[in-house]
Amino acid sequence: MTAKNVVILAAGQGTRMKSKLTKVLHPICGRPIVAHVVDQVKQLAPQRIITIIGHDADKVKAVLGDQTEYAYQKEQLGTGHGVLQAESLLSACDGITLVANGDAPLFTARTFKHLFAYHQQQDAVATVLTATAPNPTGYGRIVRDLDGNVTKIVEQKDATQEEAAIDEVNTGVYCFNNKALFAALHKVTNNNAQGEYYLTDVIEILKREGAKIAAYRMHSFAESMNVNTRQALAEATRLMQARINAMHMDNGVTLIDPTNTYIDIDVKIGADTVIEPAVYLKGQTVIGEDCHIGSFSTITDSTLEDEVTVTSSTLENAIMRKHSNIGPNSHLRPKADIGEDVHIGNFCEIKNAQIGARTKVGHLSYVGDATLGTDVNVGCGTIFINYDGVKKNHADVGDHSFIGSDANIIAPVKIADHSFVAADTTVTEDVPYHAMAIGRARQTNKLDYWKKLPVADDPAWNE
Ligand code: UD1
Ligand code: CA
């Protein structure tokens, strides 16, 4: 079998983004642009993937890790110069090298596979992947001779008026005979409008040497789009999101308005789950079947089992077990573990806490650093006071216990099974089995208090 290698160009800064972050690291649907490219080329099972890095090299490496090898391009002197940096790693290899730009996140493995197949079928030395652009401005143009054979690629800034009118453009993806590629790269000069060493010049060089050049025209121009500006970033995000949302709908998920639902690429969702508009599902979130996610919810890196309902709430790094519900307007922070059939109502915050099955935390409560058993009732406005200014302390509440409203549970403390905390109690000591803790000032009624008021004799106040 012919050896396959891949080179991904990702050294440029991306000046037109006007960003402190290097262009290829801008995220699209939860994954940096260049990581989308790597993800797709990996599906070709190439022998080697080499990413050309330069700007923010360490950050690009940190994102891609050991999925690829790296070649460092110190100065970005052009795409041809970029590929040449892989020479010491690749030049001895036989076979085919696919080159792709690291700023084109929408290409699919399927398209790359078609390009490979066509390149082999044509027995070409170089095959360029082309598309028809509704507006070709900015792209390299594919110049063909009278017989329709590709003779060269001309960059926008070097194009004659006639060439600029060509609407077949270079998508920035190519297959090359590896050895021919590196031999030709040494012949590329920077004698052009941008003073750069263009990879695209390899086509003309090989052609002049009599090599067979092919072009494979893909149907979807949109898939080939590269991100050079923030507007293009938004457009690529829209297209990627549409692709992701279509996949979930094909899997049996209801999206009430797929144009207003934001789901990161790694999120998993079970069938018959319904997602209302203006929902964000981020990171490594996993959602079960028959869940209902209401509008204005943001769920990040969380796991929801089946039949969970989330209403306008924010979840991060949390677990909601089967048939539990939350909201509106509540917040699960990291390590909140909400048990089966649990009800978390409105305006509650839960952090680093395990809430046992069927327990209810209905209104306006903070539960931090606590373990609550099963069938516990936490009254309105209860606060687990976990922080003493130095460290976080843990509270335990046993099964079937009842915490009255407005209780303050000052940790560390243990409230046993089947015990009670009276409303407005500040718990500072452990509460034993079957006991009731009550700690609040006794009420006194000041009789005839009214008479002490300055208005006591004012007829207007005595009507
Ligand atoms: C390039 C092509 C153009 C094609 C377009 C498709 C060239 C000369 N032009 O233009 O024909 O239509 O892609 O998207 O190749 N990079 C490096 N090192 C460098 C320069 C660039 O690694 O020295 C990387 C960039 O980070 C980027 C990619 O190469 O990921 C493409 O560079 P960019 O400057 O965006 O090329 P285009 O002008 O889009
Ligand atoms: Ca580009």
Short mmCIF file of C-alpha atoms and ligand atoms in Angstrom, two decimals:
data_model
loop_
_atom_site.label_atom_id
_atom_site.label_comp_id
_atom_site.label_asym_id
_atom_site.label_seq_id
_atom_site.Cartn_x
_atom_site.Cartn_y
_atom_site.Cartn_z
CA MET A 1 0.00 0.00 0.00
CA THR A 2 1.14 3.52 -0.77
CA ALA A 3 2.41 5.40 2.26
CA LYS A 4 0.38 8.44 3.26
CA ASN A 5 1.70 11.40 5.18
CA VAL A 6 0.08 14.69 6.07
CA VAL A 7 1.48 18.19 6.53
CA ILE A 8 -0.70 20.82 8.21
CA LEU A 9 0.31 24.45 7.84
CA ALA A 10 -0.30 26.28 11.11
CA ALA A 11 2.60 28.66 11.69
CA GLY A 12 1.05 31.95 10.65
CA GLN A 13 -0.28 34.49 13.14
CA GLY A 14 -3.41 35.41 11.25
CA THR A 15 -3.03 39.18 11.32
CA ARG A 16 -6.48 39.81 9.88
CA MET A 17 -8.08 38.30 13.01
CA LYS A 18 -6.70 41.26 15.04
CA SER A 19 -6.27 38.95 18.01
CA LYS A 20 -3.75 38.20 20.72
CA LEU A 21 -4.54 34.53 20.11
CA THR A 22 -2.96 32.91 17.08
CA LYS A 23 -5.57 32.27 14.39
CA VAL A 24 -5.60 28.47 14.30
CA LEU A 25 -6.31 28.32 18.05
CA HIS A 26 -9.59 30.21 17.89
CA PRO A 27 -12.28 27.75 18.91
CA ILE A 28 -15.19 26.67 16.74
CA CYS A 29 -17.88 24.66 18.53
CA GLY A 30 -15.55 23.87 21.41
CA ARG A 31 -12.45 22.88 19.47
CA PRO A 32 -9.60 25.02 18.10
CA ILE A 33 -9.65 25.43 14.32
CA VAL A 34 -6.45 23.43 13.75
CA ALA A 35 -7.71 20.60 15.99
CA HIS A 36 -10.70 20.19 13.67
CA VAL A 37 -8.26 19.71 10.79
CA VAL A 38 -6.19 17.16 12.73
CA ASP A 39 -9.31 15.30 13.78
CA GLN A 40 -10.35 14.80 10.14
CA VAL A 41 -6.93 13.92 8.70
CA LYS A 42 -6.44 11.33 11.45
CA GLN A 43 -9.32 9.40 9.93
CA LEU A 44 -7.13 8.76 6.86
CA ALA A 45 -4.84 6.73 9.12
CA PRO A 46 -1.68 8.36 7.75
CA GLN A 47 1.77 7.13 8.78
CA ARG A 48 2.73 10.57 9.99
CA ILE A 49 1.04 13.90 10.57
CA ILE A 50 3.38 16.87 10.77
CA THR A 51 2.12 20.25 11.89
CA ILE A 52 4.14 23.30 10.90
CA ILE A 53 4.17 25.61 13.90
CA GLY A 54 5.59 29.10 14.45
CA HIS A 55 3.41 31.70 16.11
CA ASP A 56 2.39 30.55 19.59
CA ALA A 57 4.13 27.25 18.81
CA ASP A 58 3.96 26.05 22.41
CA LYS A 59 0.26 26.74 22.65
CA VAL A 60 -0.47 24.90 19.40
CA LYS A 61 1.60 21.97 20.68
CA ALA A 62 -0.25 21.99 23.99
CA VAL A 63 -3.58 21.79 22.15
CA LEU A 64 -2.66 19.05 19.67
CA GLY A 65 -0.38 17.08 21.99
CA ASP A 66 1.01 13.86 20.58
CA GLN A 67 -1.62 13.54 17.88
CA THR A 68 0.94 14.99 15.47
CA GLU A 69 4.63 15.59 15.07
CA TYR A 70 5.90 19.14 14.71
CA ALA A 71 8.25 21.11 12.52
CA TYR A 72 9.12 24.62 13.60
CA GLN A 73 9.03 27.49 11.13
CA LYS A 74 10.91 30.32 12.77
CA GLU A 75 9.91 33.03 10.32
CA GLN A 76 6.76 32.75 8.27
CA LEU A 77 8.18 33.28 4.79
CA GLY A 78 5.26 31.66 2.99
CA THR A 79 3.37 28.39 2.68
CA GLY A 80 6.10 26.81 0.50
CA HIS A 81 8.75 27.70 3.07
CA GLY A 82 6.42 26.29 5.73
CA VAL A 83 6.14 22.85 4.12
CA LEU A 84 9.90 22.82 3.56
CA GLN A 85 10.39 22.79 7.36
CA ALA A 86 9.07 19.21 7.33
CA GLU A 87 11.86 18.15 4.98
CA SER A 88 14.11 16.52 7.56
CA LEU A 89 11.18 14.45 8.84
CA LEU A 90 9.64 13.52 5.50
CA SER A 91 11.96 13.84 2.53
CA ALA A 92 13.18 10.23 2.70
CA CYS A 93 9.61 8.89 2.60
CA ASP A 94 8.05 7.38 -0.48
CA GLY A 95 4.39 7.72 -1.19
CA ILE A 96 1.90 10.54 -1.08
CA THR A 97 1.85 13.65 1.07
CA LEU A 98 -1.38 15.50 1.68
CA VAL A 99 -0.91 19.17 2.53
CA ALA A 100 -3.73 21.09 4.20
CA ASN A 101 -4.07 24.52 5.74
CA GLY A 102 -4.57 24.64 9.49
CA ASP A 103 -7.13 27.44 9.11
CA ALA A 104 -9.82 25.50 7.21
CA PRO A 105 -11.91 23.72 9.87
CA LEU A 106 -14.79 22.40 7.77
CA PHE A 107 -13.00 19.93 5.51
CA THR A 108 -14.17 16.37 6.09
CA ALA A 109 -12.17 13.16 6.03
CA ARG A 110 -14.51 12.06 3.25
CA THR A 111 -13.29 14.86 0.97
CA PHE A 112 -9.65 14.11 1.80
CA LYS A 113 -10.26 10.44 0.96
CA HIS A 114 -11.83 11.36 -2.38
CA LEU A 115 -8.83 13.56 -3.17
CA PHE A 116 -6.43 10.72 -2.34
CA ALA A 117 -8.37 8.25 -4.48
CA TYR A 118 -8.52 10.66 -7.42
CA HIS A 119 -4.81 11.46 -7.15
CA GLN A 120 -3.96 7.74 -7.27
CA GLN A 121 -6.43 6.98 -10.00
CA GLN A 122 -4.96 9.79 -12.16
CA ASP A 123 -1.45 8.63 -11.35
CA ALA A 124 -0.64 12.33 -10.86
CA VAL A 125 2.47 13.85 -9.30
CA ALA A 126 0.37 16.63 -7.82
CA THR A 127 -3.39 16.98 -7.42
CA VAL A 128 -4.94 20.19 -6.18
CA LEU A 129 -8.34 20.24 -4.52
CA THR A 130 -10.38 23.00 -6.11
CA ALA A 131 -13.83 24.53 -5.73
CA THR A 132 -15.98 27.01 -7.55
CA ALA A 133 -16.21 30.21 -5.51
CA PRO A 134 -19.22 32.54 -5.70
CA ASN A 135 -16.72 35.29 -4.91
CA PRO A 136 -13.14 34.16 -5.56
CA THR A 137 -11.50 37.30 -4.11
CA GLY A 138 -8.54 36.42 -1.93
CA TYR A 139 -8.11 32.86 -3.18
CA GLY A 140 -5.48 31.44 -5.48
CA ARG A 141 -6.97 30.93 -8.96
CA ILE A 142 -6.66 27.69 -10.92
CA VAL A 143 -5.26 28.43 -14.37
CA ARG A 144 -5.95 25.78 -17.03
CA ASP A 145 -4.76 25.54 -20.63
CA LEU A 146 -7.03 25.19 -23.65
CA ASP A 147 -7.26 21.43 -23.08
CA GLY A 148 -8.41 22.01 -19.52
CA ASN A 149 -5.16 20.87 -17.88
CA VAL A 150 -4.01 22.79 -14.80
CA THR A 151 -0.90 24.81 -15.59
CA LYS A 152 -0.49 26.88 -12.44
CA ILE A 153 -2.08 28.55 -9.43
CA VAL A 154 -2.01 32.34 -9.35
CA GLU A 155 -2.44 34.22 -6.08
CA GLN A 156 -4.93 37.09 -5.93
CA LYS A 157 -2.21 39.71 -5.63
CA ASP A 158 -0.27 38.36 -8.61
CA ALA A 159 -3.26 37.74 -10.89
CA THR A 160 -3.85 39.54 -14.17
CA GLN A 161 -7.36 40.87 -14.72
CA GLU A 162 -8.13 37.85 -16.85
CA GLU A 163 -6.86 35.42 -14.18
CA ALA A 164 -8.72 37.26 -11.44
CA ALA A 165 -11.96 36.55 -13.31
CA ILE A 166 -11.46 32.77 -12.88
CA ASP A 167 -13.90 31.40 -10.31
CA GLU A 168 -12.20 28.02 -9.77
CA VAL A 169 -10.06 28.46 -6.68
CA ASN A 170 -7.35 26.63 -4.78
CA THR A 171 -8.81 25.29 -1.52
CA GLY A 172 -5.29 24.97 -0.05
CA VAL A 173 -5.38 21.16 0.01
CA TYR A 174 -3.17 19.04 -2.24
CA CYS A 175 -1.79 15.55 -2.74
CA PHE A 176 1.82 15.32 -3.85
CA ASN A 177 4.26 12.64 -4.69
CA ASN A 178 6.37 13.22 -1.60
CA LYS A 179 9.83 13.23 -3.19
CA ALA A 180 8.72 15.40 -6.13
CA LEU A 181 7.22 17.87 -3.62
CA PHE A 182 10.44 18.45 -1.70
CA ALA A 183 12.55 18.59 -4.87
CA ALA A 184 10.23 21.26 -6.31
CA LEU A 185 10.05 23.25 -3.04
CA HIS A 186 13.76 24.01 -3.37
CA LYS A 187 13.06 25.68 -6.69
CA VAL A 188 10.39 28.02 -5.35
CA THR A 189 11.42 31.70 -5.19
CA ASN A 190 9.86 34.68 -3.44
CA ASN A 191 9.72 36.75 -6.57
CA ASN A 192 6.07 37.77 -6.32
CA ALA A 193 3.75 40.51 -5.04
CA GLN A 194 3.97 39.37 -1.41
CA GLY A 195 7.67 38.45 -1.39
CA GLU A 196 6.73 34.98 -0.07
CA TYR A 197 7.71 31.43 -0.93
CA TYR A 198 4.39 30.12 -2.23
CA LEU A 199 3.55 26.43 -2.00
CA THR A 200 1.26 27.05 -4.94
CA ASP A 201 4.29 27.67 -7.20
CA VAL A 202 5.18 23.98 -6.90
CA ILE A 203 2.35 23.24 -9.34
CA GLU A 204 3.85 25.38 -12.11
CA ILE A 205 7.37 24.07 -11.43
CA LEU A 206 6.27 20.44 -11.66
CA LYS A 207 4.16 21.14 -14.73
CA ARG A 208 7.12 22.73 -16.52
CA GLU A 209 9.16 19.63 -15.72
CA GLY A 210 6.54 17.55 -17.49
CA ALA A 211 4.89 16.02 -14.41
CA LYS A 212 1.24 15.12 -14.44
CA ILE A 213 -0.88 17.64 -12.56
CA ALA A 214 -4.50 16.87 -11.71
CA ALA A 215 -7.28 18.86 -10.13
CA TYR A 216 -10.16 17.45 -8.13
CA ARG A 217 -13.09 19.84 -7.93
CA MET A 218 -15.17 19.43 -4.79
CA HIS A 219 -18.88 20.27 -4.84
CA SER A 220 -19.15 22.29 -1.68
CA PHE A 221 -17.28 25.57 -1.67
CA ALA A 222 -18.55 26.15 1.88
CA GLU A 223 -16.65 23.11 3.14
CA SER A 224 -13.41 24.59 1.85
CA MET A 225 -13.73 27.93 3.59
CA ASN A 226 -10.71 29.16 5.49
CA VAL A 227 -10.86 31.46 8.46
CA ASN A 228 -8.95 34.69 7.96
CA THR A 229 -11.25 37.18 9.71
CA ARG A 230 -13.70 37.30 12.61
CA GLN A 231 -16.54 37.36 10.10
CA ALA A 232 -15.26 34.15 8.57
CA LEU A 233 -14.91 32.71 12.09
CA ALA A 234 -18.60 33.39 12.72
CA GLU A 235 -19.58 31.91 9.37
CA ALA A 236 -17.46 28.77 9.91
CA THR A 237 -19.00 28.40 13.38
CA ARG A 238 -22.49 28.67 11.91
CA LEU A 239 -21.74 25.98 9.33
CA MET A 240 -20.06 23.67 11.84
CA GLN A 241 -22.96 24.13 14.26
CA ALA A 242 -25.48 23.29 11.56
CA ARG A 243 -23.54 20.10 10.84
CA ILE A 244 -23.43 19.11 14.52
CA ASN A 245 -27.11 19.90 15.08
CA ALA A 246 -28.16 17.93 12.00
CA MET A 247 -26.24 14.92 13.35
CA HIS A 248 -28.13 15.09 16.68
CA MET A 249 -31.48 15.44 14.95
CA ASP A 250 -30.61 12.43 12.78
CA ASN A 251 -29.93 10.55 16.04
CA GLY A 252 -33.42 11.31 17.36
CA VAL A 253 -32.88 14.48 19.38
CA THR A 254 -35.51 17.24 19.07
CA LEU A 255 -34.07 20.72 18.62
CA ILE A 256 -36.95 23.18 18.69
CA ASP A 257 -34.85 25.75 16.79
CA PRO A 258 -31.61 24.29 15.42
CA THR A 259 -30.43 27.73 14.29
CA ASN A 260 -30.48 28.88 17.91
CA THR A 261 -28.98 25.89 19.71
CA TYR A 262 -25.27 25.77 20.47
CA ILE A 263 -23.70 22.36 20.94
CA ASP A 264 -19.97 21.71 21.11
CA ILE A 265 -18.57 19.02 18.89
CA ASP A 266 -17.82 16.44 21.61
CA VAL A 267 -21.23 16.60 23.31
CA LYS A 268 -23.32 13.41 23.30
CA ILE A 269 -27.13 13.43 23.50
CA GLY A 270 -29.55 10.50 23.77
CA ALA A 271 -32.68 10.00 21.67
CA ASP A 272 -35.97 11.70 22.53
CA THR A 273 -34.27 14.45 24.45
CA VAL A 274 -35.82 17.84 23.71
CA ILE A 275 -33.69 20.99 23.59
CA GLU A 276 -35.34 24.38 23.63
CA PRO A 277 -33.84 27.45 21.91
CA ALA A 278 -30.92 29.44 23.36
CA VAL A 279 -29.28 26.46 25.04
CA TYR A 280 -25.49 26.03 25.18
CA LEU A 281 -24.08 22.54 25.65
CA LYS A 282 -20.33 22.70 26.04
CA GLY A 283 -17.18 20.67 26.44
CA GLN A 284 -17.47 16.98 27.27
CA THR A 285 -21.13 17.11 28.27
CA VAL A 286 -23.11 13.87 28.02
CA ILE A 287 -26.91 13.96 28.08
CA GLY A 288 -29.10 10.88 28.34
CA GLU A 289 -32.40 9.98 26.70
CA ASP A 290 -35.77 11.66 27.37
CA CYS A 291 -34.22 14.74 28.96
CA HIS A 292 -35.67 18.21 28.63
CA ILE A 293 -33.29 21.16 28.49
CA GLY A 294 -35.10 24.48 28.78
CA SER A 295 -34.15 27.79 27.21
CA PHE A 296 -31.26 29.80 28.60
CA SER A 297 -29.46 26.82 30.10
CA THR A 298 -25.69 26.47 29.82
CA ILE A 299 -24.29 23.03 30.54
CA THR A 300 -20.52 22.54 30.56
CA ASP A 301 -18.57 19.30 31.05
CA SER A 302 -21.51 17.69 32.85
CA THR A 303 -23.27 14.34 32.75
CA LEU A 304 -27.05 14.05 32.75
CA GLU A 305 -28.61 10.61 32.98
CA ASP A 306 -31.98 9.79 31.39
CA GLU A 307 -35.16 11.79 32.09
CA VAL A 308 -33.43 14.81 33.59
CA THR A 309 -35.06 18.24 33.33
CA VAL A 310 -33.00 21.44 33.38
CA THR A 311 -34.85 24.76 33.34
CA SER A 312 -32.86 27.94 32.68
CA SER A 313 -29.91 26.85 34.78
CA THR A 314 -26.12 26.79 34.63
CA LEU A 315 -24.27 23.52 35.18
CA GLU A 316 -20.52 23.06 35.20
CA ASN A 317 -18.68 19.83 35.89
CA ALA A 318 -21.74 18.34 37.57
CA ILE A 319 -23.73 15.10 37.50
CA MET A 320 -27.51 14.84 37.47
CA ARG A 321 -28.78 11.32 37.95
CA LYS A 322 -31.89 9.73 36.51
CA HIS A 323 -35.13 11.70 36.65
CA SER A 324 -33.71 14.59 38.67
CA ASN A 325 -34.61 18.18 37.88
CA ILE A 326 -33.29 21.67 38.46
CA GLY A 327 -34.35 25.26 37.99
CA PRO A 328 -35.25 27.81 37.00
CA ASN A 329 -32.18 29.93 37.71
CA SER A 330 -30.02 27.54 39.69
CA HIS A 331 -26.32 26.82 39.48
CA LEU A 332 -24.48 23.53 39.79
CA ARG A 333 -20.79 24.10 40.31
CA PRO A 334 -17.97 21.55 40.04
CA LYS A 335 -18.55 18.20 41.77
CA ALA A 336 -22.23 18.69 42.40
CA ASP A 337 -23.69 15.17 42.25
CA ILE A 338 -27.46 15.26 42.14
CA GLY A 339 -29.05 11.89 42.93
CA GLU A 340 -31.97 10.09 41.29
CA ASP A 341 -35.37 11.80 41.51
CA VAL A 342 -33.85 14.77 43.32
CA HIS A 343 -35.52 18.15 42.99
CA ILE A 344 -33.34 21.25 42.99
CA GLY A 345 -35.63 24.24 42.65
CA ASN A 346 -34.95 27.88 41.93
CA PHE A 347 -32.10 30.13 42.97
CA CYS A 348 -30.01 27.34 44.49
CA GLU A 349 -26.25 26.88 44.27
CA ILE A 350 -24.72 23.46 44.82
CA LYS A 351 -20.96 22.87 44.90
CA ASN A 352 -18.91 19.78 45.76
CA ALA A 353 -21.92 18.08 47.28
CA GLN A 354 -23.59 14.70 46.97
CA ILE A 355 -27.35 14.87 47.14
CA GLY A 356 -29.03 11.50 47.83
CA ALA A 357 -32.03 10.13 45.97
CA ARG A 358 -35.41 11.89 46.34
CA THR A 359 -33.96 14.74 48.40
CA LYS A 360 -35.45 18.19 47.81
CA VAL A 361 -33.61 21.51 47.85
CA GLY A 362 -36.44 23.68 46.67
CA HIS A 363 -35.64 27.34 47.09
CA LEU A 364 -32.83 29.84 47.57
CA SER A 365 -30.29 27.56 49.23
CA TYR A 366 -26.51 27.18 49.12
CA VAL A 367 -25.17 23.67 49.56
CA GLY A 368 -21.37 23.54 49.45
CA ASP A 369 -19.03 20.78 50.62
CA ALA A 370 -21.78 18.54 51.96
CA THR A 371 -23.16 15.03 51.76
CA LEU A 372 -26.93 14.82 51.95
CA GLY A 373 -28.61 11.43 52.33
CA THR A 374 -31.78 10.19 50.70
CA ASP A 375 -35.25 11.70 51.25
CA VAL A 376 -33.91 14.81 52.95
CA ASN A 377 -35.95 18.00 52.85
CA VAL A 378 -33.92 21.19 52.82
CA GLY A 379 -36.11 24.19 53.60
CA CYS A 380 -36.07 27.52 51.84
CA GLY A 381 -33.04 29.73 52.33
CA THR A 382 -30.85 27.15 54.03
CA ILE A 383 -27.15 27.86 53.96
CA PHE A 384 -24.38 25.35 54.39
CA ILE A 385 -21.65 27.49 55.88
CA ASN A 386 -18.58 25.67 54.63
CA TYR A 387 -15.87 28.30 54.72
CA ASP A 388 -14.28 29.55 57.91
CA GLY A 389 -12.04 32.01 56.12
CA VAL A 390 -9.14 29.56 55.98
CA LYS A 391 -10.44 26.20 54.86
CA LYS A 392 -13.53 24.49 53.50
CA ASN A 393 -15.35 22.24 55.99
CA HIS A 394 -17.72 19.39 55.30
CA ALA A 395 -21.26 18.80 56.57
CA ASP A 396 -23.21 15.53 56.58
CA VAL A 397 -26.98 15.21 56.64
CA GLY A 398 -28.45 11.71 57.16
CA ASP A 399 -31.33 10.02 55.35
CA HIS A 400 -34.90 11.22 55.98
CA SER A 401 -33.79 14.29 57.90
CA PHE A 402 -35.75 17.49 57.79
CA ILE A 403 -34.01 20.86 57.68
CA GLY A 404 -36.37 23.77 58.35
CA SER A 405 -36.22 26.98 56.38
CA ASP A 406 -33.53 29.56 56.99
CA ALA A 407 -31.23 27.13 58.78
CA ASN A 408 -27.51 27.82 58.93
CA ILE A 409 -25.48 24.63 58.98
CA ILE A 410 -22.00 25.57 60.17
CA ALA A 411 -19.55 22.88 59.08
CA PRO A 412 -17.87 20.68 60.12
CA VAL A 413 -20.99 19.10 61.52
CA LYS A 414 -23.03 15.88 61.28
CA ILE A 415 -26.80 15.74 61.26
CA ALA A 416 -27.91 12.13 61.82
CA ASP A 417 -30.60 10.12 59.97
CA HIS A 418 -34.23 10.88 60.84
CA SER A 419 -33.43 14.07 62.72
CA PHE A 420 -34.83 17.57 62.57
CA VAL A 421 -33.47 21.08 62.41
CA ALA A 422 -36.02 23.70 63.36
CA ALA A 423 -36.49 26.69 61.09
CA ASP A 424 -34.07 29.57 61.68
CA THR A 425 -31.66 27.38 63.61
CA THR A 426 -27.93 27.83 63.44
CA VAL A 427 -26.45 24.35 63.72
CA THR A 428 -23.00 24.31 65.27
CA GLU A 429 -23.09 20.90 66.98
CA ASP A 430 -23.86 17.42 65.71
CA VAL A 431 -27.56 16.49 65.78
CA PRO A 432 -28.24 12.91 67.01
CA TYR A 433 -30.67 10.35 65.61
CA HIS A 434 -34.34 11.29 66.09
CA ALA A 435 -33.42 14.60 67.79
CA MET A 436 -34.58 18.06 66.87
CA ALA A 437 -32.04 20.88 66.93
CA ILE A 438 -33.49 24.24 67.73
CA GLY A 439 -31.30 27.26 68.25
CA ARG A 440 -33.01 30.56 67.87
CA ALA A 441 -33.91 33.50 70.09
CA ARG A 442 -37.24 33.09 71.87
CA GLN A 443 -39.97 35.39 70.76
CA THR A 444 -41.28 37.99 73.21
CA ASN A 445 -44.30 40.14 72.47
CA LYS A 446 -44.02 43.76 73.65
CA LEU A 447 -47.64 44.46 74.58
CA ASP A 448 -49.18 47.84 73.74
CA TYR A 449 -46.03 48.83 71.87
CA TRP A 450 -48.17 51.06 69.68
CA LYS A 451 -48.72 53.54 72.49
CA LYS A 452 -45.02 54.38 72.61
CA LEU A 453 -45.01 55.63 69.05
CA PRO A 454 -44.94 59.43 68.40
CA VAL A 455 -47.91 58.96 66.08
CA ALA A 456 -49.99 57.22 68.74
CA ASP A 457 -52.25 60.26 69.21
CA ASP A 458 -52.37 61.35 65.57
CA PRO A 459 -55.95 60.83 64.36
CA ALA A 460 -54.71 60.01 60.84
CA TRP A 461 -52.83 56.97 62.19
CA ASN A 462 -55.76 55.87 64.32
CA GLU A 463 -58.41 55.49 61.66
C1 UD1 B 1 -3.51 30.03 0.64
C2 UD1 B 1 -3.07 29.72 -0.80
C3 UD1 B 1 -4.21 30.11 -1.75
C4 UD1 B 1 -5.47 29.37 -1.37
C5 UD1 B 1 -5.82 29.61 0.11
C6 UD1 B 1 -6.93 28.68 0.50
C7 UD1 B 1 -0.66 30.02 -0.90
C8 UD1 B 1 0.45 30.91 -1.37
N1 UD1 B 1 -1.88 30.47 -1.14
O1 UD1 B 1 -3.69 31.45 0.73
O2 UD1 B 1 -3.87 29.77 -3.08
O3 UD1 B 1 -6.55 29.82 -2.20
O4 UD1 B 1 -4.68 29.30 0.94
O5 UD1 B 1 -7.29 28.88 1.83
O6 UD1 B 1 -0.41 28.97 -0.38
N2 UD1 B 1 1.28 29.41 6.97
C9 UD1 B 1 2.42 28.88 7.51
N3 UD1 B 1 3.62 29.46 7.23
C10 UD1 B 1 3.72 30.53 6.43
C11 UD1 B 1 2.54 31.07 5.85
C12 UD1 B 1 1.34 30.47 6.15
O7 UD1 B 1 2.36 27.89 8.25
O8 UD1 B 1 4.84 31.00 6.23
C13 UD1 B 1 -0.01 28.77 7.28
C14 UD1 B 1 -1.01 29.72 7.94
O9 UD1 B 1 -0.90 29.65 9.35
C15 UD1 B 1 -2.34 29.18 7.47
C16 UD1 B 1 -2.00 28.50 6.13
O10 UD1 B 1 -0.61 28.37 6.08
O11 UD1 B 1 -2.86 28.19 8.35
C17 UD1 B 1 -2.47 29.35 4.95
O12 UD1 B 1 -1.85 30.61 5.01
P1 UD1 B 1 -2.63 31.91 4.61
O13 UD1 B 1 -1.72 33.06 4.79
O14 UD1 B 1 -3.94 31.96 5.30
O15 UD1 B 1 -2.83 31.64 3.05
P2 UD1 B 1 -3.92 32.26 2.13
O16 UD1 B 1 -3.60 33.67 1.85
O17 UD1 B 1 -5.27 31.96 2.66
CA CA B 2 -6.03 31.32 4.71
#
